[in-house]
């Protein structure tokens, strides 16, 4: 059973605060091991990667077989059923169309002083994408990471994906191909992150690494940050559903379970303005848990971190939602657009009862890599911006320098940075001769 | 003397690579100390902050005097000379105008499937800005951090600035006031970062912390990352000047020195297509170093990390520049616009001989908080985007769900996420009844 809270109860504030601060993840401290692996790859390159792959993935590679050949990828892609291929193609097209709209504009203008100012966006030259192996090897995540990179204009996009015992997921390879990935390596763990960051004889280094992974991968990404850019370190998944009584309790139950089934540490919360509806949803969850394939995982998540919160009105629901700052927020209410305008902090909002969160995981178009653990207060989901950087541009005229240069001289003097000031003074002296 | 390199020498590649990978900063490992300070502030709040401020800044505060009162700020601002005030006001106006143009647009559209898709930008609710005390207490940095936050719409902006022995910098307070800062606290170090991240009885927690600081501040920012957002961890400053022979060697020398004077670990590099001009600039640097106030610092930086590189043509200069990925890049050539188009990786570009980098530090308009240590390959300078986050929006219709829902069911099944698929199936079953 999940927790039941009522916003009008005397103990609500303390219970809600406890819910917000519940520690859901206990990451093992693998930092020392990871530091050793990274140093090894830096020193010995391919040899270290090959040795570690043999040890962890029980797979013997050579520098020639680290990378999937095009023929191998062809053969694996051919194993994908037509239905699955069509579904991946639909997803890829929709994700590409959504992210194409995110491309920012370059700007340039001339201001009153005569200065020409602006900025220019350019793509990261080379990016690497980590794809987990085994159970959590999701082709949808390949699309969600790789397509924004390619839309942004990344020239070289490499994927690393471990294939324990040599077993590869054909859908991951097809997703990579549909997304335009340039290179796929069958390696994983901290050694794969190190190879991408520092390069080996076989694998050229990249400038940015994105994608989910286990504790070793997360620790490796933290360690190589600075040498390369990284995306966020994602925590367990979360969903908040705000629903009124005019919903099918079973639909809402399935939406809550679709996050709960990811991970025992996932968190699913329902906020409703009707206590009886909340109980009906809770009952529907229990009913579905009886037969769900991943009921052990989903049941543990729902029992340990699930919550049903009753509120007097939807305004209160919006306020609580902003305190949760959910990764995924479903608004299953009569007027979801109006309620949406009251929300400030959320990774992704799904409006109305015909927009289950799972649509966003696969085919909606927006990215499914979203801020977790309340970080939607200050960060955003993955986008083309993660693969772009902005160079600012300034060009002064002699007249412009005359107009604003003296202020720079004054401030340089205030900050005791004499050469800063002199670099302006020398030019003004020449202009004023 | 700096290093002299020539792109046509046989040993150029090895020397250039060594220059790129030179370790310029040796950060002391203060992580354990910082972890203790953060834990102390989390546990004891104001009492810990007050105790640590007494210890490190020799300043005895109470919860009531942690924050500057408006009267104190008035009195300090009144000490600023009219010239300095005018210079700060000019800088603030220009920085505000530039950053106002960066505000991104919300988008919403309906696609072929009938889905309404889009995104919405919202500001971080509360941000904190760290301002160093003492010598590196730069009012220009207050403007460069605080103005983008306020332009983005941050509701509550707090500054922390240590005042060792109680000494405050009036220009910092005036810059804070001109930028619209809401609260100013006279605290610093890891304890100030902890107070902003976790809050105390007196200081409400923020969602994002930006601003430069020493090794303790940098370590504290790394530690609180995740609980709050942070900006980049900046390294020592850098400038690359690409100049042809038609420049005044003294102007270029001063531009190189204006970064060198920041820090012994700063790096100033000249690339020129005329070896004699390179020697002339080097001589001009030596001449200026004889009298420069900060000659000890600037001289050490130029001697240890400075370089003059001769290239056969400007195309080669552009290629080398991209390998350096400089924080600041000056293009002092006949046609800087054309050369600029050949540059992919740079934090800020200053075009033409009348745009010394110091203009950008103070009054140009673009931000002076820029990516260092080659991170312009994958990151950008500070902007309004650092204080905004994007919520994606999706709204399906029944028809749209019929159109794209089956693909989501297929992919959910491929990924063995049954509840994901069922959340779509349950709705499609109802619609198809």
PDB file of C-alpha atoms in Angstrom, chain A residues 22-192:
ATOM      1  CA  UNK A  22      12.829  10.432   1.169  1.00  0.00           C
ATOM      2  CA  UNK A  23      16.155   9.030   0.047  1.00  0.00           C
ATOM      3  CA  UNK A  24      15.286   6.684  -2.787  1.00  0.00           C
ATOM      4  CA  UNK A  25      18.683   5.748  -4.087  1.00  0.00           C
ATOM      5  CA  UNK A  26      21.655   4.283  -2.342  1.00  0.00           C
ATOM      6  CA  UNK A  27      24.481   4.508  -4.842  1.00  0.00           C
ATOM      7  CA  UNK A  28      27.362   2.201  -4.019  1.00  0.00           C
ATOM      8  CA  UNK A  29      30.661   4.061  -3.688  1.00  0.00           C
ATOM      9  CA  UNK A  30      32.551   2.813  -6.707  1.00  0.00           C
ATOM     10  CA  UNK A  31      34.653   5.919  -7.194  1.00  0.00           C
ATOM     11  CA  UNK A  32      38.011   4.347  -6.328  1.00  0.00           C
ATOM     12  CA  UNK A  33      37.433   1.412  -8.684  1.00  0.00           C
ATOM     13  CA  UNK A  34      36.351   3.773 -11.443  1.00  0.00           C
ATOM     14  CA  UNK A  35      39.392   6.018 -10.949  1.00  0.00           C
ATOM     15  CA  UNK A  36      41.614   2.970 -11.417  1.00  0.00           C
ATOM     16  CA  UNK A  37      39.802   1.897 -14.583  1.00  0.00           C
ATOM     17  CA  UNK A  38      40.037   5.379 -16.104  1.00  0.00           C
ATOM     18  CA  UNK A  39      43.755   5.623 -15.337  1.00  0.00           C
ATOM     19  CA  UNK A  40      44.265   2.189 -16.870  1.00  0.00           C
ATOM     20  CA  UNK A  41      42.486   3.156 -20.093  1.00  0.00           C
ATOM     21  CA  UNK A  42      44.422   6.440 -20.237  1.00  0.00           C
ATOM     22  CA  UNK A  43      47.692   4.522 -19.957  1.00  0.00           C
ATOM     23  CA  UNK A  44      47.095   1.350 -21.916  1.00  0.00           C
ATOM     24  CA  UNK A  45      44.264   2.338 -24.271  1.00  0.00           C
ATOM     25  CA  UNK A  46      42.760  -0.474 -26.331  1.00  0.00           C
ATOM     26  CA  UNK A  47      44.608  -3.152 -24.351  1.00  0.00           C
ATOM     27  CA  UNK A  48      42.942  -2.023 -21.122  1.00  0.00           C
ATOM     28  CA  UNK A  49      39.517  -1.772 -22.751  1.00  0.00           C
ATOM     29  CA  UNK A  50      39.852  -5.249 -24.237  1.00  0.00           C
ATOM     30  CA  UNK A  51      41.016  -6.761 -20.958  1.00  0.00           C
ATOM     31  CA  UNK A  52      38.206  -5.175 -18.947  1.00  0.00           C
ATOM     32  CA  UNK A  53      35.608  -6.241 -21.517  1.00  0.00           C
ATOM     33  CA  UNK A  54      36.851  -9.797 -21.255  1.00  0.00           C
ATOM     34  CA  UNK A  55      36.618  -9.603 -17.466  1.00  0.00           C
ATOM     35  CA  UNK A  56      33.224  -7.909 -17.087  1.00  0.00           C
ATOM     36  CA  UNK A  57      31.352  -8.931 -20.255  1.00  0.00           C
ATOM     37  CA  UNK A  58      32.984 -12.337 -20.833  1.00  0.00           C
ATOM     38  CA  UNK A  59      33.722 -11.246 -24.382  1.00  0.00           C
ATOM     39  CA  UNK A  60      37.118 -11.467 -26.088  1.00  0.00           C
ATOM     40  CA  UNK A  61      37.736  -8.636 -28.521  1.00  0.00           C
ATOM     41  CA  UNK A  62      40.624  -7.346 -30.586  1.00  0.00           C
ATOM     42  CA  UNK A  63      41.240  -3.763 -31.716  1.00  0.00           C
ATOM     43  CA  UNK A  64      39.651  -4.843 -35.015  1.00  0.00           C
ATOM     44  CA  UNK A  65      36.454  -6.172 -33.408  1.00  0.00           C
ATOM     45  CA  UNK A  66      35.868  -3.437 -30.806  1.00  0.00           C
ATOM     46  CA  UNK A  67      33.641  -1.753 -33.328  1.00  0.00           C
ATOM     47  CA  UNK A  68      30.591  -3.319 -34.993  1.00  0.00           C
ATOM     48  CA  UNK A  69      31.189  -3.627 -38.726  1.00  0.00           C
ATOM     49  CA  UNK A  70      28.525  -2.352 -41.101  1.00  0.00           C
ATOM     50  CA  UNK A  71      27.884  -5.967 -42.128  1.00  0.00           C
ATOM     51  CA  UNK A  72      27.253  -6.999 -38.536  1.00  0.00           C
ATOM     52  CA  UNK A  73      24.885  -4.077 -38.090  1.00  0.00           C
ATOM     53  CA  UNK A  74      23.093  -5.031 -41.336  1.00  0.00           C
ATOM     54  CA  UNK A  75      22.653  -8.577 -40.067  1.00  0.00           C
ATOM     55  CA  UNK A  76      21.350  -7.479 -36.678  1.00  0.00           C
ATOM     56  CA  UNK A  77      18.969  -4.910 -38.182  1.00  0.00           C
ATOM     57  CA  UNK A  78      17.570  -7.654 -40.427  1.00  0.00           C
ATOM     58  CA  UNK A  79      16.437  -9.519 -37.294  1.00  0.00           C
ATOM     59  CA  UNK A  80      14.045  -6.734 -36.300  1.00  0.00           C
ATOM     60  CA  UNK A  81      10.407  -7.480 -37.154  1.00  0.00           C
ATOM     61  CA  UNK A  82       8.641  -5.195 -39.636  1.00  0.00           C
ATOM     62  CA  UNK A  83       6.288  -4.001 -36.872  1.00  0.00           C
ATOM     63  CA  UNK A  84       9.161  -3.053 -34.619  1.00  0.00           C
ATOM     64  CA  UNK A  85      11.017  -1.366 -37.466  1.00  0.00           C
ATOM     65  CA  UNK A  86       7.919   0.648 -38.381  1.00  0.00           C
ATOM     66  CA  UNK A  87       7.431   1.659 -34.759  1.00  0.00           C
ATOM     67  CA  UNK A  88      11.068   2.777 -34.447  1.00  0.00           C
ATOM     68  CA  UNK A  89      10.805   4.706 -37.716  1.00  0.00           C
ATOM     69  CA  UNK A  90       7.654   6.470 -36.565  1.00  0.00           C
ATOM     70  CA  UNK A  91       9.295   7.337 -33.256  1.00  0.00           C
ATOM     71  CA  UNK A  92      12.476   8.576 -34.964  1.00  0.00           C
ATOM     72  CA  UNK A  93      10.539  10.786 -37.375  1.00  0.00           C
ATOM     73  CA  UNK A  94       8.464  12.341 -34.599  1.00  0.00           C
ATOM     74  CA  UNK A  95      11.457  12.906 -32.303  1.00  0.00           C
ATOM     75  CA  UNK A  96      13.392  14.443 -35.211  1.00  0.00           C
ATOM     76  CA  UNK A  97      10.526  16.787 -36.097  1.00  0.00           C
ATOM     77  CA  UNK A  98      10.137  17.967 -32.498  1.00  0.00           C
ATOM     78  CA  UNK A  99      13.837  18.566 -31.938  1.00  0.00           C
ATOM     79  CA  UNK A 100      14.328  20.319 -35.284  1.00  0.00           C
ATOM     80  CA  UNK A 101      12.079  23.071 -33.912  1.00  0.00           C
ATOM     81  CA  UNK A 102      14.455  23.579 -30.982  1.00  0.00           C
ATOM     82  CA  UNK A 103      17.329  24.849 -33.137  1.00  0.00           C
ATOM     83  CA  UNK A 104      18.211  28.323 -31.882  1.00  0.00           C
ATOM     84  CA  UNK A 105      18.987  31.274 -34.131  1.00  0.00           C
ATOM     85  CA  UNK A 106      22.226  33.162 -34.555  1.00  0.00           C
ATOM     86  CA  UNK A 107      21.860  36.879 -33.935  1.00  0.00           C
ATOM     87  CA  UNK A 108      23.776  39.982 -34.952  1.00  0.00           C
ATOM     88  CA  UNK A 109      22.892  43.627 -34.514  1.00  0.00           C
ATOM     89  CA  UNK A 110      24.487  47.051 -34.361  1.00  0.00           C
ATOM     90  CA  UNK A 111      23.747  49.169 -31.335  1.00  0.00           C
ATOM     91  CA  UNK A 112      23.760  52.912 -30.642  1.00  0.00           C
ATOM     92  CA  UNK A 113      27.483  52.989 -29.923  1.00  0.00           C
ATOM     93  CA  UNK A 114      28.208  51.526 -33.344  1.00  0.00           C
ATOM     94  CA  UNK A 115      29.213  48.197 -31.833  1.00  0.00           C
ATOM     95  CA  UNK A 116      28.182  45.077 -33.749  1.00  0.00           C
ATOM     96  CA  UNK A 117      27.137  42.457 -31.211  1.00  0.00           C
ATOM     97  CA  UNK A 118      25.681  39.009 -31.429  1.00  0.00           C
ATOM     98  CA  UNK A 119      26.284  35.320 -31.042  1.00  0.00           C
ATOM     99  CA  UNK A 120      26.623  32.219 -33.119  1.00  0.00           C
ATOM    100  CA  UNK A 121      25.662  28.618 -32.321  1.00  0.00           C
ATOM    101  CA  UNK A 122      27.892  25.745 -33.390  1.00  0.00           C
ATOM    102  CA  UNK A 123      27.611  22.027 -32.806  1.00  0.00           C
ATOM    103  CA  UNK A 124      29.886  19.939 -30.651  1.00  0.00           C
ATOM    104  CA  UNK A 125      32.300  18.243 -33.110  1.00  0.00           C
ATOM    105  CA  UNK A 126      32.100  14.735 -31.684  1.00  0.00           C
ATOM    106  CA  UNK A 127      29.751  13.166 -29.144  1.00  0.00           C
ATOM    107  CA  UNK A 128      29.560   9.770 -27.473  1.00  0.00           C
ATOM    108  CA  UNK A 129      26.414   8.078 -26.260  1.00  0.00           C
ATOM    109  CA  UNK A 130      26.395   5.446 -23.534  1.00  0.00           C
ATOM    110  CA  UNK A 131      23.739   2.754 -23.973  1.00  0.00           C
ATOM    111  CA  UNK A 132      23.328   0.217 -21.165  1.00  0.00           C
ATOM    112  CA  UNK A 133      23.419  -3.458 -21.984  1.00  0.00           C
ATOM    113  CA  UNK A 134      21.143  -6.208 -20.732  1.00  0.00           C
ATOM    114  CA  UNK A 135      17.658  -5.502 -19.373  1.00  0.00           C
ATOM    115  CA  UNK A 136      17.860  -1.708 -19.486  1.00  0.00           C
ATOM    116  CA  UNK A 137      19.124  -1.607 -23.094  1.00  0.00           C
ATOM    117  CA  UNK A 138      16.399   0.605 -24.479  1.00  0.00           C
ATOM    118  CA  UNK A 139      16.290   1.418 -28.201  1.00  0.00           C
ATOM    119  CA  UNK A 140      14.025   4.370 -27.372  1.00  0.00           C
ATOM    120  CA  UNK A 141      16.867   5.927 -25.353  1.00  0.00           C
ATOM    121  CA  UNK A 142      19.178   5.590 -28.344  1.00  0.00           C
ATOM    122  CA  UNK A 143      16.728   7.633 -30.406  1.00  0.00           C
ATOM    123  CA  UNK A 144      16.224  10.188 -27.611  1.00  0.00           C
ATOM    124  CA  UNK A 145      19.971  10.817 -27.218  1.00  0.00           C
ATOM    125  CA  UNK A 146      21.220  10.379 -30.767  1.00  0.00           C
ATOM    126  CA  UNK A 147      18.593  12.302 -32.715  1.00  0.00           C
ATOM    127  CA  UNK A 148      19.057  15.624 -30.863  1.00  0.00           C
ATOM    128  CA  UNK A 149      22.819  15.279 -31.406  1.00  0.00           C
ATOM    129  CA  UNK A 150      22.408  14.742 -35.129  1.00  0.00           C
ATOM    130  CA  UNK A 151      19.749  17.480 -35.438  1.00  0.00           C
ATOM    131  CA  UNK A 152      22.195  19.837 -33.690  1.00  0.00           C
ATOM    132  CA  UNK A 153      24.780  18.965 -36.335  1.00  0.00           C
ATOM    133  CA  UNK A 154      27.235  16.825 -34.378  1.00  0.00           C
ATOM    134  CA  UNK A 155      29.689  15.613 -37.011  1.00  0.00           C
ATOM    135  CA  UNK A 156      30.736  12.369 -35.387  1.00  0.00           C
ATOM    136  CA  UNK A 157      28.453  10.420 -33.073  1.00  0.00           C
ATOM    137  CA  UNK A 158      29.749   7.242 -31.446  1.00  0.00           C
ATOM    138  CA  UNK A 159      27.773   4.767 -29.352  1.00  0.00           C
ATOM    139  CA  UNK A 160      29.173   2.425 -26.742  1.00  0.00           C
ATOM    140  CA  UNK A 161      26.962  -0.489 -25.728  1.00  0.00           C
ATOM    141  CA  UNK A 162      28.168  -3.499 -23.766  1.00  0.00           C
ATOM    142  CA  UNK A 163      27.193  -6.892 -25.158  1.00  0.00           C
ATOM    143  CA  UNK A 164      27.644  -9.335 -22.257  1.00  0.00           C
ATOM    144  CA  UNK A 165      28.546 -12.785 -23.609  1.00  0.00           C
ATOM    145  CA  UNK A 166      28.455 -11.218 -27.047  1.00  0.00           C
ATOM    146  CA  UNK A 167      24.704 -10.756 -27.065  1.00  0.00           C
ATOM    147  CA  UNK A 168      23.603  -7.612 -28.890  1.00  0.00           C
ATOM    148  CA  UNK A 169      20.127  -6.060 -28.968  1.00  0.00           C
ATOM    149  CA  UNK A 170      19.119  -5.770 -32.644  1.00  0.00           C
ATOM    150  CA  UNK A 171      16.714  -2.914 -31.888  1.00  0.00           C
ATOM    151  CA  UNK A 172      19.507  -0.848 -30.366  1.00  0.00           C
ATOM    152  CA  UNK A 173      21.548  -1.242 -33.543  1.00  0.00           C
ATOM    153  CA  UNK A 174      18.570  -0.371 -35.727  1.00  0.00           C
ATOM    154  CA  UNK A 175      17.766   2.667 -33.573  1.00  0.00           C
ATOM    155  CA  UNK A 176      21.394   3.759 -33.927  1.00  0.00           C
ATOM    156  CA  UNK A 177      21.218   3.401 -37.672  1.00  0.00           C
ATOM    157  CA  UNK A 178      17.905   5.256 -37.962  1.00  0.00           C
ATOM    158  CA  UNK A 179      19.325   8.060 -35.834  1.00  0.00           C
ATOM    159  CA  UNK A 180      22.413   8.410 -38.035  1.00  0.00           C
ATOM    160  CA  UNK A 181      24.983   7.180 -35.521  1.00  0.00           C
ATOM    161  CA  UNK A 182      28.449   6.937 -37.101  1.00  0.00           C
ATOM    162  CA  UNK A 183      30.256   4.343 -34.965  1.00  0.00           C
ATOM    163  CA  UNK A 184      29.070   1.627 -32.563  1.00  0.00           C
ATOM    164  CA  UNK A 185      31.465  -0.043 -30.114  1.00  0.00           C
ATOM    165  CA  UNK A 186      30.582  -3.180 -28.136  1.00  0.00           C
ATOM    166  CA  UNK A 187      32.066  -2.001 -24.861  1.00  0.00           C
ATOM    167  CA  UNK A 188      30.559  -0.699 -21.635  1.00  0.00           C
ATOM    168  CA  UNK A 189      31.222   0.326 -18.044  1.00  0.00           C
ATOM    169  CA  UNK A 190      33.698   2.924 -16.857  1.00  0.00           C
ATOM    170  CA  UNK A 191      36.194   1.680 -19.466  1.00  0.00           C
ATOM    171  CA  UNK A 192      33.866   2.721 -22.288  1.00  0.00           C
TER     172      UNK A 192
END
